Coordinates of C-alpha atoms in Angstrom, one line a residue:
Chain H
D12 CA 93.3 94.5 76.0
V13 CA 93.9 92.4 79.2
V14 CA 90.8 93.3 81.7
M15 CA 91.9 93.9 85.5
T16 CA 89.0 92.6 87.5
Q17 CA 89.2 94.0 91.5
S18 CA 87.0 92.0 94.2
P19 CA 84.9 94.1 96.5
L20 CA 83.9 96.9 95.0
S21 CA 83.5 98.5 97.8
L22 CA 85.1 97.1 101.4
P23 CA 83.7 97.9 105.3
V24 CA 86.5 97.8 107.6
T25 CA 86.7 98.0 111.2
L26 CA 89.8 99.7 112.7
G27 CA 92.5 97.6 113.6
Q28 CA 90.9 94.2 111.4
P29 CA 92.6 93.5 108.2
A30 CA 91.3 93.7 104.6
S31 CA 92.1 91.9 101.5
I32 CA 91.7 93.1 97.9
S33 CA 92.0 90.8 95.1
C34 CA 92.6 91.2 91.4
R35 CA 91.7 89.6 89.1
S36 CA 93.4 88.9 84.7
S37 CA 92.3 88.1 81.7
Q38 CA 95.4 86.4 80.9
S39 CA 98.6 85.6 82.7
L40 CA 100.6 88.9 83.5
V41 CA 104.3 87.2 83.6
Y42 CA 106.5 89.5 81.2
S43 CA 109.2 87.2 78.9
D44 CA 111.8 88.5 80.9
G45 CA 110.1 86.4 83.8
N46 CA 108.5 89.7 85.6
T47 CA 105.1 89.8 86.4
Y48 CA 104.3 93.9 86.2
L49 CA 101.2 94.0 88.9
N50 CA 101.2 96.6 90.8
W51 CA 98.9 98.0 93.4
F52 CA 98.1 101.7 94.0
Q53 CA 96.0 103.8 96.8
Q54 CA 94.1 107.2 95.8
R55 CA 93.4 109.1 99.2
P56 CA 90.0 111.4 98.8
G57 CA 90.9 114.8 97.1
Q58 CA 94.6 113.5 96.4
S59 CA 96.5 111.4 93.0
P60 CA 96.9 107.8 93.5
R61 CA 100.1 106.8 95.3
R62 CA 102.3 103.6 94.9
L63 CA 102.1 101.3 97.5
I64 CA 103.4 97.6 96.2
Y65 CA 104.8 96.8 92.4
K66 CA 105.9 93.7 90.6
V67 CA 103.3 91.5 92.4
S68 CA 104.9 92.0 96.5
N69 CA 107.5 94.8 96.6
R70 CA 106.7 97.9 99.2
D71 CA 107.3 100.8 97.3
S72 CA 109.6 103.3 100.2
G73 CA 108.3 104.7 102.9
V74 CA 105.1 102.5 102.7
P75 CA 103.9 100.7 105.6
D76 CA 104.7 97.3 106.6
R77 CA 101.1 96.5 107.2
F78 CA 100.5 96.5 104.1
S79 CA 101.3 93.4 101.9
G80 CA 101.3 91.9 98.0
S81 CA 101.1 88.7 96.3
G82 CA 99.9 86.2 93.8
S83 CA 101.2 84.7 90.4
G84 CA 99.6 84.6 87.2
T85 CA 96.1 85.9 86.9
D86 CA 95.2 86.2 90.7
F87 CA 96.3 88.6 92.6
T88 CA 95.5 90.2 96.2
L89 CA 96.9 93.1 98.3
K90 CA 96.1 92.2 102.7
I91 CA 96.1 95.2 105.1
S92 CA 97.2 93.5 108.0
R93 CA 95.0 96.6 110.5
V94 CA 93.3 99.0 109.2
E95 CA 94.1 102.5 110.1
A96 CA 91.8 105.9 109.3
E97 CA 94.3 106.9 107.1
D98 CA 93.9 103.8 105.0
V99 CA 90.5 105.0 103.9
G100 CA 90.5 105.5 100.3
V101 CA 90.0 103.3 97.1
Y102 CA 92.4 101.0 95.7
Y103 CA 93.8 100.2 92.2
C104 CA 95.1 97.3 90.5
M105 CA 97.2 97.6 87.6
Q106 CA 99.0 95.4 84.9
G107 CA 102.3 96.6 82.8
T108 CA 102.6 93.6 81.0
Y109 CA 100.8 94.2 78.0
W110 CA 100.6 97.8 77.6
I111 CA 98.8 99.5 81.2
T112 CA 95.0 98.8 82.6
F113 CA 94.0 99.1 86.1
G114 CA 91.2 97.0 88.0
Q115 CA 88.0 99.6 88.8
G116 CA 89.2 100.3 92.2
T117 CA 88.0 98.9 95.3
R118 CA 86.9 102.1 97.9
L119 CA 87.7 101.2 101.0
E120 CA 85.9 102.5 104.2
I121 CA 85.1 102.2 107.9
K122 CA 82.5 100.8 109.3
Chain Y
D281 CA 112.2 114.0 95.5
V282 CA 109.8 113.5 92.6
Q283 CA 108.1 116.3 91.6
L284 CA 105.6 116.8 88.3
L285 CA 103.5 119.5 87.1
E286 CA 100.6 118.9 85.2
S287 CA 99.1 122.4 83.6
G288 CA 96.7 123.4 80.8
G289 CA 94.1 122.0 81.5
G290 CA 90.6 124.2 81.4
L291 CA 87.2 124.4 80.1
V292 CA 87.0 123.8 75.8
K293 CA 84.1 123.1 73.6
P294 CA 83.2 119.5 71.9
G295 CA 85.8 119.6 68.5
G296 CA 87.7 121.5 70.4
S297 CA 91.8 121.4 70.9
L298 CA 94.2 121.7 74.2
R299 CA 97.5 121.2 75.1
L300 CA 98.8 120.2 78.1
S301 CA 102.6 120.3 79.7
C302 CA 104.4 118.5 82.8
A303 CA 107.2 119.5 83.8
A304 CA 109.4 117.9 85.7
S305 CA 112.0 117.7 88.5
G306 CA 113.9 115.7 91.1
F307 CA 115.1 112.9 87.7
T308 CA 117.0 112.4 85.1
F309 CA 114.0 112.9 82.6
I310 CA 115.8 112.1 79.3
Y311 CA 115.9 108.2 80.3
A312 CA 112.2 108.1 81.7
W313 CA 109.7 106.6 80.2
M314 CA 106.9 108.6 80.9
S315 CA 102.5 107.8 80.7
W316 CA 99.1 110.0 80.8
V317 CA 96.5 108.7 83.1
R318 CA 93.2 110.7 83.5
Q319 CA 90.0 109.4 85.8
A320 CA 86.5 111.0 84.9
P321 CA 84.6 112.8 87.5
G322 CA 83.9 109.9 90.2
K323 CA 84.9 107.5 88.3
G324 CA 88.6 105.0 88.3
L325 CA 91.7 105.8 86.4
E326 CA 92.3 105.5 82.2
W327 CA 95.7 105.0 81.2
I328 CA 95.5 106.8 77.9
G329 CA 99.5 106.6 76.2
R330 CA 103.4 106.8 77.0
I331 CA 106.3 108.2 75.1
K332 CA 109.0 106.1 75.8
S333 CA 113.3 107.5 76.7
K334 CA 115.0 109.1 73.3
T335 CA 117.4 105.9 74.2
A336 CA 114.2 103.1 73.9
G337 CA 113.5 105.6 70.7
E338 CA 111.1 107.7 71.6
T339 CA 108.5 106.1 70.7
T340 CA 104.4 106.1 71.3
D341 CA 101.7 104.1 72.4
Y342 CA 97.8 105.1 72.4
A343 CA 94.6 103.5 74.1
A344 CA 92.2 102.7 71.9
P345 CA 89.8 105.1 72.9
V346 CA 92.2 108.0 72.1
K347 CA 94.3 107.3 69.3
G348 CA 94.7 109.4 66.0
R349 CA 93.4 112.0 68.5
F350 CA 96.0 112.5 71.2
T351 CA 99.5 112.5 70.8
I352 CA 102.0 112.3 73.3
S353 CA 105.5 114.4 72.4
R354 CA 108.5 115.3 75.2
D355 CA 111.0 117.9 75.2
D356 CA 114.6 116.7 76.8
S357 CA 115.9 120.0 77.9
E358 CA 113.1 121.4 78.9
N359 CA 111.6 118.7 81.2
T360 CA 108.9 118.6 79.9
L361 CA 106.2 116.4 79.1
Y362 CA 102.8 117.3 76.7
L363 CA 99.4 116.0 75.5
Q364 CA 98.0 117.5 72.3
M365 CA 94.4 116.5 72.7
N366 CA 92.1 117.3 69.0
S367 CA 88.3 116.4 68.3
L368 CA 88.1 116.5 72.5
E369 CA 84.3 115.1 72.9
I370 CA 82.2 115.3 75.8
E371 CA 83.3 112.0 77.5
D372 CA 87.5 113.7 77.0
T373 CA 86.6 115.0 80.6
A374 CA 88.3 114.4 83.0
V375 CA 90.9 115.1 85.1
Y376 CA 94.5 114.5 83.0
Y377 CA 97.4 112.6 85.7
C378 CA 101.3 112.6 83.9
A379 CA 103.6 109.9 85.7
T380 CA 106.5 108.0 85.8
E381 CA 106.7 104.1 84.3
N382 CA 109.3 102.3 86.1
N383 CA 107.8 98.5 86.7
G384 CA 104.8 100.6 85.4
I385 CA 103.4 103.3 86.2
E386 CA 105.5 105.1 89.5
H387 CA 105.0 109.0 90.2
W388 CA 102.3 110.9 89.7
G389 CA 101.7 114.7 89.6
Q390 CA 99.1 116.5 91.0
G391 CA 96.2 116.5 87.7
T392 CA 94.7 119.3 85.8
L393 CA 91.5 119.2 84.7
V394 CA 90.4 119.1 81.4
T395 CA 86.6 120.0 80.9
V396 CA 84.7 119.3 77.3
S397 CA 81.1 120.8 77.3
S398 CA 79.4 123.5 74.9

């Protein structure tokens, strides 16, 4: 199985400041079609997960442009340029190249 | 808008069975690949399996912890996804989400809670 490792697991951030979450996979996520199936999800307290980013860097419809994804191969990053109160929750990376596996989650809280 | 509505959760004894349903609307279900994902209380997300569309062979894939115990099926005439869970274990206690697949998991339902306890 492909193991997804996120860091940090807890992320206290001051409102208006940037935040960054790292996600590493145990093997390259480049699929045979040339795509890299790495997604990011946000799960607010008491809600279902919501996809933010697909294929590394593509924002889903309605996702604020303060969210961005980057990376390649085995190393990926989700960045929030200026954290807002509504960003509190748990963030998960997910690989879909080899079936599907999720990272452990990173809990973002306001400092 | 895509809507996924899970039902069928509840309390079941270890060794028992339960069938979950997921009613889908707002997209062309017959062409969709569908997954089930679960989340144990206070824990992270765990993919448990998928079913491909009929045009892709309607084949299924399962994660190791549920293989041989859980079965995913679909009724395209009813736009409904199913998860048959047998030989349930305490460790299967979780909220179960159905989800669409498009470049990986895309849309999620609101989830249904399954509690396995004696």
